[in-house]
Amino acid sequence: MTLLRVRPGNLCRAHELILKNFSSPAISIRPVSSSSPAWPWKQVPKHSMDSGVPSASDTQPPLDVLEMARQAQTDVSTGNGADGDIDTKIKHVLSSIPAHSNQALSTEVTSSDNEVQLESVSKSILDKSNLDVEGNVTDLSGSAIKKIKSSEDVSFYNYVHIRPFKYPAYWLRDNCQCTSCIRPDTRQRMVSSFSIPKNIHAKSVFQASPGQINVIWSDGHMGEYSMAWLDSHQMPSEVTHSNKVLTFRNFKHRRQAKSHPWVNYEEVMNTGQGLTLWLQKVVDWGYCLVKGVPVTPEATKQLLERIAFIRETHYGGFWDFTSDLTFKDTAYTTEALGAHTDNTYFSDPARLQLFHLLEHTEGEGGETLLVDGFYAAQRMLIEAPHNVEAFTDYAHPWHSSGNEHISIQPYVYFPVFERDPTTARLMRIRWNNYDRAAKIDWTPYMAMSWYSAARHWNAILLRKDQTQKWLQLEPGTAILFDNWRMLHGRSEFTGKRRMCGGYINNDDFLSRYRLLKNGRENTLNQIGTYKTRLSV
Ligand SMILES: C[N+](C)(C)CCCC[C@H](N)C(=O)O
Ligand SMILES: O=C(O)CCC(=O)C(=O)O
């Protein structure tokens, strides 16, 4: 019997999945009395329905999506909605679970051997042979899941042992690092990956020189691998997925800091060490001031371009702005702005943002607010972990539609907290209540959970003595901050205020940072490994 389980953290996503595919007009999942669960499968205790605050017991054990689908079918076939097309819906629900997403699928197959690849499980689930003539999903017993008999799987269980590690032969051959397999100039793979014999194996492995291992392959190729590359590419013994609600990388935070991390403009502009120190402080603290910046947009633009090219957006590239509504966004007014991250309406929000106040005359105010989102998220986790779950699991629409010919929206809904599926590590905070659009694909219960979490989050952001840092920017001092971690805002102001700055993309920032920090050789040896992927 194949069980499809959804990790506890994906509970709400499973709901959304079912809802999205079952909430057609023909099928209405109507609110039922709180004595019985709003969801056929979710035993929601009465009190949490009333109080709106999900209780700890709401973090149910892993749910069986297939069982949920079947129960939903039962629910509907008892007259709560249309029947007949429910089977199509079940097939559609299952087809919307990505075949490759291990975190959503873990299979328990009864076939004696375990040489069944995940993709074959989902294929066989959707394979016609598993649907009877009416399209009903038949019992997915082990026999229905075809065992891959081709020689294809041999090399993925045929390892090359290079003490103390082992590597699948086919994978190691496909990733040969010799100069005919990886072009030295472009660093691109030149291996004809799909002409490698399926039963490739190592005929001999030897140390060709200090720090280099060679492999004589059964296809006659002499493979070359540095020990550093082999070391950083050792594979985990299993692909595990954290069941924690949220984890954090190392980061530094000082509550209500009067002093702020800073670097000197000349050192940043003239030395690699100065530039590295600047970026390192942004990684550690979430932001860093630069003192001694010439008070011109030109010098500020050059400072930003020390990192990478500036990200173009509908606001332009390098901006020099004031409160004249040049663009239809409240940033171009004198109004106060609550703590937010920028670009929530982009699928890929800019990672870094720089501000440099060029002048502020005939008026006052316009102080800059900073809130460390990682610290705030940690507070939320300590105080109400179920609120963190609502922020990781309920994805939202966002938009920027002020300018006449613009209505920018991400290609998919994104949650406020985005975490790495393997480690549950918080990777990105997306919070701008001004630009959050109206979400429709949730139940009253889900919405109540999320708004309860949002109220909590807002309260944390407003804690002056715990999370807020206010600083008055001055001409000559620029601030660079991590827009995926730090929220920013400003107090209202009067008078003439001119600010300049720009955005840097995440990938361009991390490319620069890892090369400055680790050097090119180490960086090339660690491409795609956890050492680089999750370092910041
Ligand atoms: C370009 N500049 C930074 C001046 C203003 C951009 C407006 C930012 C927008 N409110 C957002 O949250 O993304
Ligand atoms: O004007 C400021 O100080 C900040 C403006 C702002 O928050 C933004 O542009 O997102």
Coordinates of C-alpha atoms and ligand atoms in Angstrom, one line a residue:
M1 CA 0.0 0.0 0.0
T2 CA 1.6 3.3 -0.9
L3 CA 1.0 6.0 1.5
L4 CA 1.4 9.6 0.5
R5 CA 2.3 11.6 3.5
V6 CA 2.5 15.3 3.9
R7 CA 5.1 16.7 6.3
P8 CA 3.5 18.4 9.3
G9 CA 4.9 21.7 8.0
N10 CA 3.0 21.2 4.7
L11 CA -0.3 20.7 6.4
C12 CA -1.8 24.0 5.3
R13 CA -0.4 23.5 1.8
A14 CA -2.1 20.2 1.6
H15 CA -5.4 21.9 2.5
E16 CA -4.8 24.5 -0.1
L17 CA -4.0 21.8 -2.7
I18 CA -7.3 20.0 -1.9
L19 CA -9.3 23.2 -1.7
K20 CA -7.9 24.6 -4.9
N21 CA -8.9 21.4 -6.7
F22 CA -12.2 20.8 -4.9
S23 CA -13.6 24.3 -4.5
S24 CA -15.2 24.3 -7.9
P25 CA -18.7 25.8 -7.8
A26 CA -20.1 22.2 -8.2
I27 CA -18.5 21.2 -5.0
S28 CA -18.9 23.4 -2.0
I29 CA -17.3 22.5 1.2
R30 CA -19.7 24.4 3.4
P31 CA -18.9 25.4 7.0
V32 CA -20.2 22.7 9.3
S33 CA -21.1 23.1 12.9
S34 CA -18.0 23.4 15.1
S35 CA -19.0 20.1 16.8
S36 CA -17.7 18.4 13.7
P37 CA -14.5 19.4 11.9
A38 CA -14.7 22.1 9.1
W39 CA -12.6 19.6 7.2
P40 CA -13.7 16.0 6.9
W41 CA -10.3 14.9 8.0
K42 CA -9.3 17.7 10.4
Q43 CA -10.5 17.1 14.0
V44 CA -10.4 20.7 15.1
P45 CA -11.0 21.1 18.8
K46 CA -14.1 23.3 19.4
H47 CA -12.3 26.0 21.4
S48 CA -9.8 26.8 18.8
M49 CA -12.6 27.3 16.3
D50 CA -14.1 29.9 18.6
S51 CA -11.0 31.6 19.8
G52 CA -9.5 31.8 16.3
V53 CA -6.2 30.9 17.8
P54 CA -5.1 27.5 16.5
S55 CA -4.2 25.3 19.4
A56 CA -0.9 23.4 19.6
S57 CA -2.8 20.2 18.8
D58 CA -3.5 21.6 15.4
T59 CA -0.1 20.6 14.3
Q60 CA -1.5 17.2 13.3
P61 CA 0.5 14.1 12.6
P62 CA 1.5 13.7 8.9
L63 CA -1.7 13.6 6.8
D64 CA -2.4 11.1 4.1
V65 CA -3.2 13.2 1.1
L66 CA -4.7 10.2 -0.7
E67 CA -6.9 9.5 2.3
M68 CA -7.8 13.1 2.4
A69 CA -8.8 13.0 -1.2
R70 CA -10.8 9.8 -0.6
Q71 CA -12.5 11.2 2.5
A72 CA -13.3 14.4 0.5
Q73 CA -14.8 12.1 -2.1
T74 CA -16.9 10.4 0.7
D75 CA -17.9 13.8 2.0
V76 CA -19.1 14.9 -1.4
S77 CA -20.8 11.7 -2.3
T78 CA -22.9 12.0 0.8
G79 CA -24.7 14.8 -1.0
N80 CA -22.6 17.7 0.2
G81 CA -21.8 18.5 -3.3
A82 CA -21.7 17.2 -6.9
D83 CA -20.3 13.7 -7.5
G84 CA -19.1 12.1 -10.6
D85 CA -16.3 14.4 -11.5
I86 CA -14.7 13.9 -8.1
D87 CA -12.5 11.2 -9.5
T88 CA -11.1 13.5 -12.1
K89 CA -10.5 16.0 -9.3
I90 CA -8.6 13.3 -7.3
K91 CA -6.5 12.6 -10.3
H92 CA -5.9 16.3 -10.8
V93 CA -5.0 16.7 -7.2
L94 CA -2.5 14.0 -7.4
S95 CA -1.1 15.3 -10.6
S96 CA -0.5 18.7 -9.0
I97 CA 1.9 17.1 -6.5
P98 CA 5.2 17.6 -8.3
A99 CA 6.8 14.2 -9.1
H100 CA 10.2 15.4 -8.0
S101 CA 9.3 17.1 -4.8
N102 CA 10.5 14.6 -2.2
Q103 CA 9.4 16.8 0.6
A104 CA 5.8 16.2 -0.4
L105 CA 6.1 12.5 -1.2
S106 CA 7.6 9.8 0.9
T107 CA 6.7 6.4 -0.4
E108 CA 6.4 3.1 1.5
V109 CA 6.5 0.5 -1.2
T110 CA 5.8 -3.2 -0.4
S111 CA 7.9 -4.5 -3.3
S112 CA 10.8 -6.4 -1.8
D113 CA 13.6 -4.4 -3.3
N114 CA 13.9 -0.6 -3.0
E115 CA 15.1 0.0 -6.5
V116 CA 12.0 2.1 -7.3
Q117 CA 12.6 5.7 -8.2
L118 CA 10.3 8.4 -6.9
E119 CA 9.3 9.5 -10.4
S120 CA 8.1 6.0 -11.2
V121 CA 5.8 6.1 -8.1
S122 CA 4.1 9.3 -9.2
K123 CA 4.0 8.1 -12.9
S124 CA 2.4 4.8 -11.9
I125 CA -0.1 6.7 -9.7
L126 CA -1.1 8.7 -12.7
D127 CA -0.6 5.9 -15.2
K128 CA -3.9 4.9 -16.7
S129 CA -3.3 1.3 -15.5
N130 CA -4.0 2.6 -12.0
L131 CA -7.3 4.1 -12.9
D132 CA -10.4 2.0 -13.6
V133 CA -12.7 2.7 -16.5
E134 CA -14.6 5.4 -14.6
G135 CA -11.2 7.0 -13.7
N136 CA -11.4 5.9 -10.1
V137 CA -8.0 5.7 -8.5
T138 CA -7.6 2.0 -7.9
D139 CA -5.7 0.5 -5.0
L140 CA -2.1 1.4 -5.4
S141 CA -0.7 -1.9 -4.1
G142 CA 3.0 -2.5 -4.5
S143 CA 2.3 -4.7 -7.6
A144 CA 0.9 -1.7 -9.4
I145 CA 4.2 0.1 -9.0
K146 CA 6.5 -1.1 -11.7
K147 CA 9.9 -2.1 -10.5
I148 CA 12.5 -0.6 -12.8
K149 CA 14.2 -3.6 -14.3
S150 CA 16.4 -1.9 -16.8
S151 CA 20.1 -1.7 -16.2
E152 CA 19.4 2.0 -15.7
D153 CA 19.4 1.7 -11.9
V154 CA 22.6 -0.4 -11.7
S155 CA 25.0 2.5 -11.8
F156 CA 23.1 4.6 -9.3
Y157 CA 23.6 1.8 -6.8
N158 CA 27.1 1.1 -8.2
Y159 CA 29.4 3.2 -6.1
V160 CA 33.0 4.3 -6.5
H161 CA 34.6 4.2 -3.1
I162 CA 37.2 6.9 -2.5
R163 CA 37.8 6.6 1.2
P164 CA 36.1 7.8 3.3
F165 CA 33.4 8.6 0.8
K166 CA 31.5 6.9 -2.0
Y167 CA 29.9 8.3 -5.1
P168 CA 27.4 6.9 -7.6
A169 CA 29.5 5.8 -10.7
Y170 CA 27.3 7.4 -13.3
W171 CA 27.1 10.7 -11.4
L172 CA 30.8 10.8 -10.8
R173 CA 31.6 10.1 -14.5
D174 CA 29.1 12.8 -15.5
N175 CA 30.8 15.2 -13.2
C176 CA 34.4 14.5 -14.2
Q177 CA 36.5 17.6 -13.6
C178 CA 39.2 17.0 -16.2
T179 CA 39.8 19.7 -18.8
S180 CA 38.1 17.8 -21.6
C181 CA 35.0 17.3 -19.5
I182 CA 34.9 20.8 -18.0
R183 CA 36.0 23.6 -20.3
P184 CA 38.7 25.4 -18.4
D185 CA 37.7 28.8 -19.8
T186 CA 33.9 28.6 -19.5
R187 CA 33.7 26.1 -16.7
Q188 CA 30.9 24.4 -18.6
R189 CA 30.3 20.7 -18.7
M190 CA 31.4 19.2 -22.1
V191 CA 30.6 15.6 -21.1
S192 CA 28.0 14.0 -23.4
S193 CA 26.0 13.0 -20.3
F194 CA 23.6 10.8 -22.0
S195 CA 26.0 8.7 -24.0
I196 CA 27.7 7.5 -20.8
P197 CA 27.2 3.7 -20.7
K198 CA 24.4 2.9 -18.3
N199 CA 26.6 0.3 -16.6
I200 CA 29.6 2.6 -16.3
H201 CA 32.0 1.6 -13.5
A202 CA 35.5 2.5 -12.2
K203 CA 38.2 0.0 -13.3
S204 CA 40.7 1.6 -11.0
V205 CA 41.1 4.6 -8.6
F206 CA 44.5 6.1 -7.7
Q207 CA 46.1 9.2 -6.3
A208 CA 47.6 10.8 -9.4
S209 CA 49.3 13.6 -7.4
P210 CA 49.0 15.2 -4.0
G211 CA 45.4 16.4 -3.7
Q212 CA 44.2 14.7 -7.0
I213 CA 42.5 11.4 -7.5
N214 CA 42.2 9.8 -11.0
V215 CA 39.6 7.2 -12.0
I216 CA 40.1 4.9 -15.0
W217 CA 36.5 4.4 -16.2
S218 CA 35.1 1.4 -18.0
D219 CA 34.4 3.6 -21.0
G220 CA 38.2 4.2 -21.3
H221 CA 38.0 7.8 -20.0
M222 CA 40.6 9.0 -17.4
G223 CA 38.7 10.9 -14.9
E224 CA 40.4 13.6 -12.7
Y225 CA 39.0 14.9 -9.4
S226 CA 40.6 17.2 -6.8
M227 CA 40.3 16.0 -3.2
A228 CA 38.8 19.4 -2.4
W229 CA 36.1 18.9 -5.0
L230 CA 35.4 15.3 -3.8
D231 CA 35.4 16.5 -0.2
S232 CA 32.8 19.3 -0.8
H233 CA 30.7 17.0 -3.0
Q234 CA 30.3 14.1 -0.5
M235 CA 26.6 13.1 -0.7
P236 CA 24.4 12.9 2.4
S237 CA 23.6 9.4 3.5
E238 CA 19.9 10.3 3.1
V239 CA 17.9 13.2 1.8
T240 CA 16.4 14.4 5.1
H241 CA 13.8 17.1 5.5
S242 CA 13.7 19.0 8.8
N243 CA 10.4 18.8 10.6
K244 CA 11.2 21.8 12.6
V245 CA 8.9 24.8 12.2
L246 CA 11.8 27.2 11.5
T247 CA 15.6 27.3 11.9
F248 CA 18.1 30.2 11.4
R249 CA 21.6 30.5 10.1
N250 CA 24.1 32.3 12.4
F251 CA 23.4 36.0 12.5
K252 CA 24.3 38.9 14.8
H253 CA 21.8 41.2 16.5
R254 CA 22.1 43.9 19.1
R255 CA 18.8 45.1 20.7
Q256 CA 18.3 48.8 20.5
A257 CA 21.8 49.4 19.3
K258 CA 23.0 53.0 19.6
S259 CA 26.0 52.1 17.6
H260 CA 25.7 50.6 14.2
P261 CA 28.1 48.5 12.1
W262 CA 30.0 50.7 9.7
V263 CA 32.9 50.8 7.3
N264 CA 35.0 53.6 5.7
Y265 CA 34.1 54.6 2.1
E266 CA 37.8 54.9 1.0
E267 CA 38.6 51.4 2.2
V268 CA 35.5 50.0 0.5
M269 CA 36.3 51.7 -2.8
N270 CA 40.1 51.1 -2.8
T271 CA 40.6 47.7 -1.2
G272 CA 39.2 44.2 -1.6
Q273 CA 39.5 43.8 2.1
G274 CA 37.4 46.9 2.7
L275 CA 34.7 45.7 0.3
T276 CA 34.7 42.2 1.9
L277 CA 34.4 43.7 5.4
W278 CA 31.4 45.7 4.2
L279 CA 29.5 42.8 2.8
Q280 CA 30.5 40.5 5.7
K281 CA 29.0 43.0 8.1
V282 CA 25.8 43.1 6.1
V283 CA 25.7 39.3 6.2
D284 CA 26.3 39.3 10.0
W285 CA 24.2 42.3 11.1
G286 CA 21.7 42.6 8.3
Y287 CA 22.9 46.2 7.5
C288 CA 26.1 48.3 7.5
L289 CA 26.7 52.1 7.2
V290 CA 29.4 53.5 5.0
K291 CA 30.9 56.8 6.3
G292 CA 32.7 59.4 4.3
V293 CA 30.7 59.0 1.1
P294 CA 31.0 62.1 -1.2
V295 CA 27.5 63.7 -1.2
T296 CA 26.7 63.1 -4.8
P297 CA 24.5 60.6 -6.6
E298 CA 27.5 59.7 -8.9
A299 CA 29.8 58.7 -6.0
T300 CA 26.9 56.8 -4.4
K301 CA 26.2 54.9 -7.6
Q302 CA 29.9 54.0 -7.9
L303 CA 29.9 52.7 -4.3
L304 CA 26.9 50.4 -5.0
E305 CA 28.5 49.2 -8.2
R306 CA 31.5 48.0 -6.2
I307 CA 29.3 45.1 -5.3
A308 CA 27.6 44.3 -8.7
F309 CA 25.5 46.0 -11.4
I310 CA 22.4 47.8 -10.1
R311 CA 19.1 46.0 -10.6
E312 CA 16.7 47.8 -13.0
T313 CA 13.1 48.0 -11.9
H314 CA 10.0 50.0 -12.9
Y315 CA 11.6 52.7 -10.6
G316 CA 14.6 52.8 -12.9
G317 CA 18.1 51.6 -11.9
F318 CA 19.9 54.0 -9.6
W319 CA 17.3 56.2 -8.0
D320 CA 17.5 59.9 -6.9
F321 CA 14.2 60.6 -5.5
T322 CA 12.1 63.1 -3.4
S323 CA 8.5 63.5 -2.3
D324 CA 7.0 64.4 -5.6
L325 CA 5.1 61.2 -6.5
T326 CA 7.3 60.8 -9.6
F327 CA 6.3 57.1 -9.2
K328 CA 2.9 56.3 -7.6
D329 CA 4.3 54.8 -4.4
T330 CA 4.1 56.2 -0.9
A331 CA 7.9 56.3 -0.8
Y332 CA 7.6 59.3 -3.1
T333 CA 5.6 61.2 -0.5
T334 CA 6.3 62.8 2.9
E335 CA 4.3 60.1 4.7
A336 CA 5.5 57.7 7.4
L337 CA 6.2 54.2 6.2
G338 CA 5.8 51.2 8.5
A339 CA 8.4 48.5 8.6
H340 CA 8.4 46.6 5.3
T341 CA 10.6 44.8 2.9
D342 CA 10.8 46.1 -0.7
N343 CA 9.8 44.3 -3.9
T344 CA 7.3 41.9 -2.4
Y345 CA 5.5 42.1 -5.8
F346 CA 8.6 40.6 -7.6
S347 CA 9.1 36.9 -7.8
D348 CA 12.7 37.6 -6.9
P349 CA 12.9 40.6 -4.5
A350 CA 16.2 42.5 -4.6
R351 CA 18.5 41.2 -1.9
L352 CA 20.4 44.4 -1.1
Q353 CA 19.2 48.0 -0.9
L354 CA 21.2 51.1 -0.4
F355 CA 20.0 54.5 0.8
H356 CA 22.1 57.7 0.9
L357 CA 20.4 60.9 2.1
L358 CA 21.7 63.7 -0.1
E359 CA 19.9 66.6 1.6
H360 CA 17.0 67.5 3.9
T361 CA 16.3 71.2 4.2
E362 CA 13.5 73.4 5.6
G363 CA 11.9 70.6 7.5
E364 CA 12.3 67.7 10.0
G365 CA 11.6 64.0 10.5
G366 CA 12.4 61.4 7.9
E367 CA 14.2 59.2 10.4
T368 CA 15.0 55.7 9.1
L369 CA 13.5 52.6 10.9
L370 CA 15.2 49.3 10.8
V371 CA 13.8 46.0 12.2
D372 CA 15.8 42.8 12.1
G373 CA 13.3 40.3 10.6
F374 CA 15.3 37.3 11.7
Y375 CA 15.3 38.5 15.3
A376 CA 11.6 39.3 15.0
A377 CA 10.9 35.9 13.5
Q378 CA 12.8 34.2 16.4
R379 CA 10.6 36.1 18.9
M380 CA 7.5 34.9 17.0
L381 CA 8.8 31.3 17.1
I382 CA 9.4 31.5 20.9
E383 CA 6.1 33.1 21.6
A384 CA 3.7 31.3 19.2
P385 CA 5.2 28.7 16.9
H386 CA 1.8 28.0 15.3
N387 CA 1.9 31.6 14.1
V388 CA 5.2 31.0 12.4
E389 CA 3.6 28.0 10.7
A390 CA 0.9 30.2 9.3
F391 CA 3.5 32.5 8.0
T392 CA 5.4 29.7 6.3
D393 CA 2.5 27.8 5.0
Y394 CA -0.1 30.3 3.7
A395 CA 1.3 31.9 0.6
H396 CA -0.1 35.3 -0.6
P397 CA -0.5 37.4 -3.7
W398 CA 1.4 40.7 -3.7
H399 CA 1.3 43.6 -6.2
S400 CA 2.6 47.0 -7.4
S401 CA 0.0 48.7 -9.4
G402 CA 0.4 52.4 -8.7
N403 CA 1.9 53.5 -12.0
E404 CA -0.5 53.8 -15.0
H405 CA 1.0 51.0 -17.1
I406 CA 2.1 48.7 -14.3
S407 CA 0.5 45.8 -12.3
I408 CA 3.5 43.7 -11.2
Q409 CA 2.6 40.5 -9.4
P410 CA 4.8 37.4 -8.7
Y411 CA 4.3 34.3 -10.9
V412 CA 3.1 32.4 -7.8
Y413 CA 1.9 33.2 -4.3
F414 CA 4.7 33.6 -1.8
P415 CA 4.5 33.3 2.0
V416 CA 5.8 35.9 4.5
F417 CA 8.5 33.4 5.7
E418 CA 10.2 31.4 3.0
R419 CA 12.3 28.5 4.3
D420 CA 14.7 26.0 2.8
P421 CA 12.7 22.7 2.5
T422 CA 15.7 20.6 3.6
T423 CA 16.7 22.5 6.7
A424 CA 13.6 24.6 7.5
R425 CA 16.0 27.5 7.6
L426 CA 14.4 31.0 7.2
M427 CA 15.8 32.2 3.8
R428 CA 13.6 35.3 3.0
I429 CA 11.1 37.5 4.7
R430 CA 8.5 39.1 2.5
W431 CA 6.4 41.7 4.4
N432 CA 4.8 44.8 3.0
N433 CA 1.2 45.3 4.2
Y434 CA 0.7 48.1 1.8
D435 CA 1.4 45.9 -1.2
R436 CA -0.2 42.7 0.0
A437 CA -3.1 41.7 -2.3
A438 CA -6.3 40.0 -1.2
K439 CA -5.9 36.2 -0.9
I440 CA -9.0 34.1 -1.8
D441 CA -7.9 30.5 -1.7
W442 CA -8.3 29.7 1.9
T443 CA -11.0 28.8 4.4
P444 CA -12.2 31.0 7.2
Y445 CA -10.1 28.8 9.5
M446 CA -7.0 29.3 7.5
A447 CA -7.6 33.0 7.2
M448 CA -8.2 33.4 10.9
S449 CA -4.9 31.6 11.6
W450 CA -3.0 33.8 9.3
Y451 CA -4.5 37.1 10.5
S452 CA -3.9 36.0 14.1
A453 CA -0.2 35.5 13.1
A454 CA -0.1 38.8 11.3
R455 CA -1.4 40.7 14.3
H456 CA 1.3 39.0 16.4
W457 CA 4.0 39.9 13.8
N458 CA 2.8 43.5 13.6
A459 CA 3.0 43.7 17.4
I460 CA 6.5 42.4 17.4
L461 CA 7.5 44.9 14.7
L462 CA 6.2 47.8 16.9
R463 CA 8.2 46.9 20.0
K464 CA 10.3 50.1 20.2
D465 CA 12.6 48.8 23.0
Q466 CA 13.1 45.3 21.5
T467 CA 13.0 45.1 17.7
Q468 CA 13.0 48.7 16.4
K469 CA 16.2 50.7 15.6
W470 CA 15.8 54.3 14.6
L471 CA 18.6 56.3 13.0
Q472 CA 18.8 59.6 11.4
L473 CA 20.7 59.3 8.1
E474 CA 22.9 62.2 7.2
P475 CA 24.5 63.3 4.0
G476 CA 27.8 61.5 3.6
T477 CA 26.7 58.3 5.4
A478 CA 25.0 55.6 3.3
I479 CA 23.3 52.5 4.6
L480 CA 23.3 49.1 2.8
F481 CA 20.9 46.4 4.1
D482 CA 19.7 42.9 3.4
N483 CA 16.2 43.3 2.0
W484 CA 15.5 39.6 2.5
R485 CA 16.1 40.0 6.3
M486 CA 15.8 43.6 7.4
L487 CA 12.5 45.5 7.3
H488 CA 12.9 49.3 6.9
G489 CA 10.6 52.3 7.1
R490 CA 10.7 56.0 7.9
S491 CA 8.9 58.6 10.0
E492 CA 7.0 61.3 8.2
F493 CA 8.8 64.4 7.3
T494 CA 8.5 68.0 6.2
G495 CA 10.6 70.1 4.0
K496 CA 12.8 69.1 1.0
R497 CA 14.3 65.7 1.3
R498 CA 16.4 64.1 -1.4
M499 CA 17.4 60.4 -1.2
C500 CA 19.4 58.3 -3.6
G501 CA 20.2 54.6 -3.8
G502 CA 19.6 51.3 -5.6
Y503 CA 19.0 47.6 -5.5
I504 CA 21.3 44.6 -6.0
N505 CA 20.0 41.1 -7.0
N506 CA 20.6 38.2 -4.6
D507 CA 22.5 36.1 -7.0
D508 CA 24.9 38.9 -8.1
F509 CA 25.5 39.8 -4.4
L510 CA 26.2 36.2 -3.4
S511 CA 28.5 35.7 -6.4
R512 CA 30.6 38.7 -5.4
Y513 CA 30.5 37.8 -1.7
R514 CA 31.6 34.1 -2.0
L515 CA 34.4 35.0 -4.4
L516 CA 35.7 37.7 -2.2
K517 CA 35.4 35.5 0.9
N518 CA 36.5 32.1 -0.3
G519 CA 38.6 32.9 -3.4
R520 CA 37.9 31.5 -6.9
E521 CA 39.4 28.0 -6.5
N522 CA 37.4 27.2 -3.4
T523 CA 34.3 28.7 -4.9
L524 CA 34.6 26.5 -8.0
N525 CA 35.2 23.4 -5.8
Q526 CA 32.0 24.2 -3.9
I527 CA 29.6 25.1 -6.6
G528 CA 26.1 23.9 -5.8
T529 CA 27.1 22.4 -2.4
Y530 CA 25.5 23.2 0.9
K531 CA 28.7 25.1 1.8
T532 CA 27.6 27.9 -0.7
R533 CA 23.9 27.4 -1.1
L534 CA 23.0 27.9 2.5
S535 CA 25.8 30.1 3.7
V536 CA 23.7 33.2 3.7
Ligands
LIG1 C1 12.8 52.9 -5.5 N1 12.5 53.4 -4.1 C2 13.3 52.6 -3.2 C3 12.8 54.8 -4.0 C4 11.1 53.3 -3.8 C5 10.5 52.1 -4.3 C6 9.2 51.9 -3.6 C7 9.3 50.7 -2.8 C8 8.0 49.9 -2.7 N2 7.2 50.6 -1.7 C9 8.4 48.5 -2.2 O1 8.0 48.2 -1.1 O2 9.0 47.8 -3.0
LIG2 O1 12.5 57.5 2.2 C1 13.0 56.6 2.9 O2 13.7 56.9 3.9 C2 12.7 55.2 2.7 C3 11.8 54.9 1.6 C4 11.4 53.5 1.6 O3 11.1 52.9 2.6 C5 11.3 52.8 0.3 O4 11.7 53.4 -0.7 O5 11.0 51.6 0.4

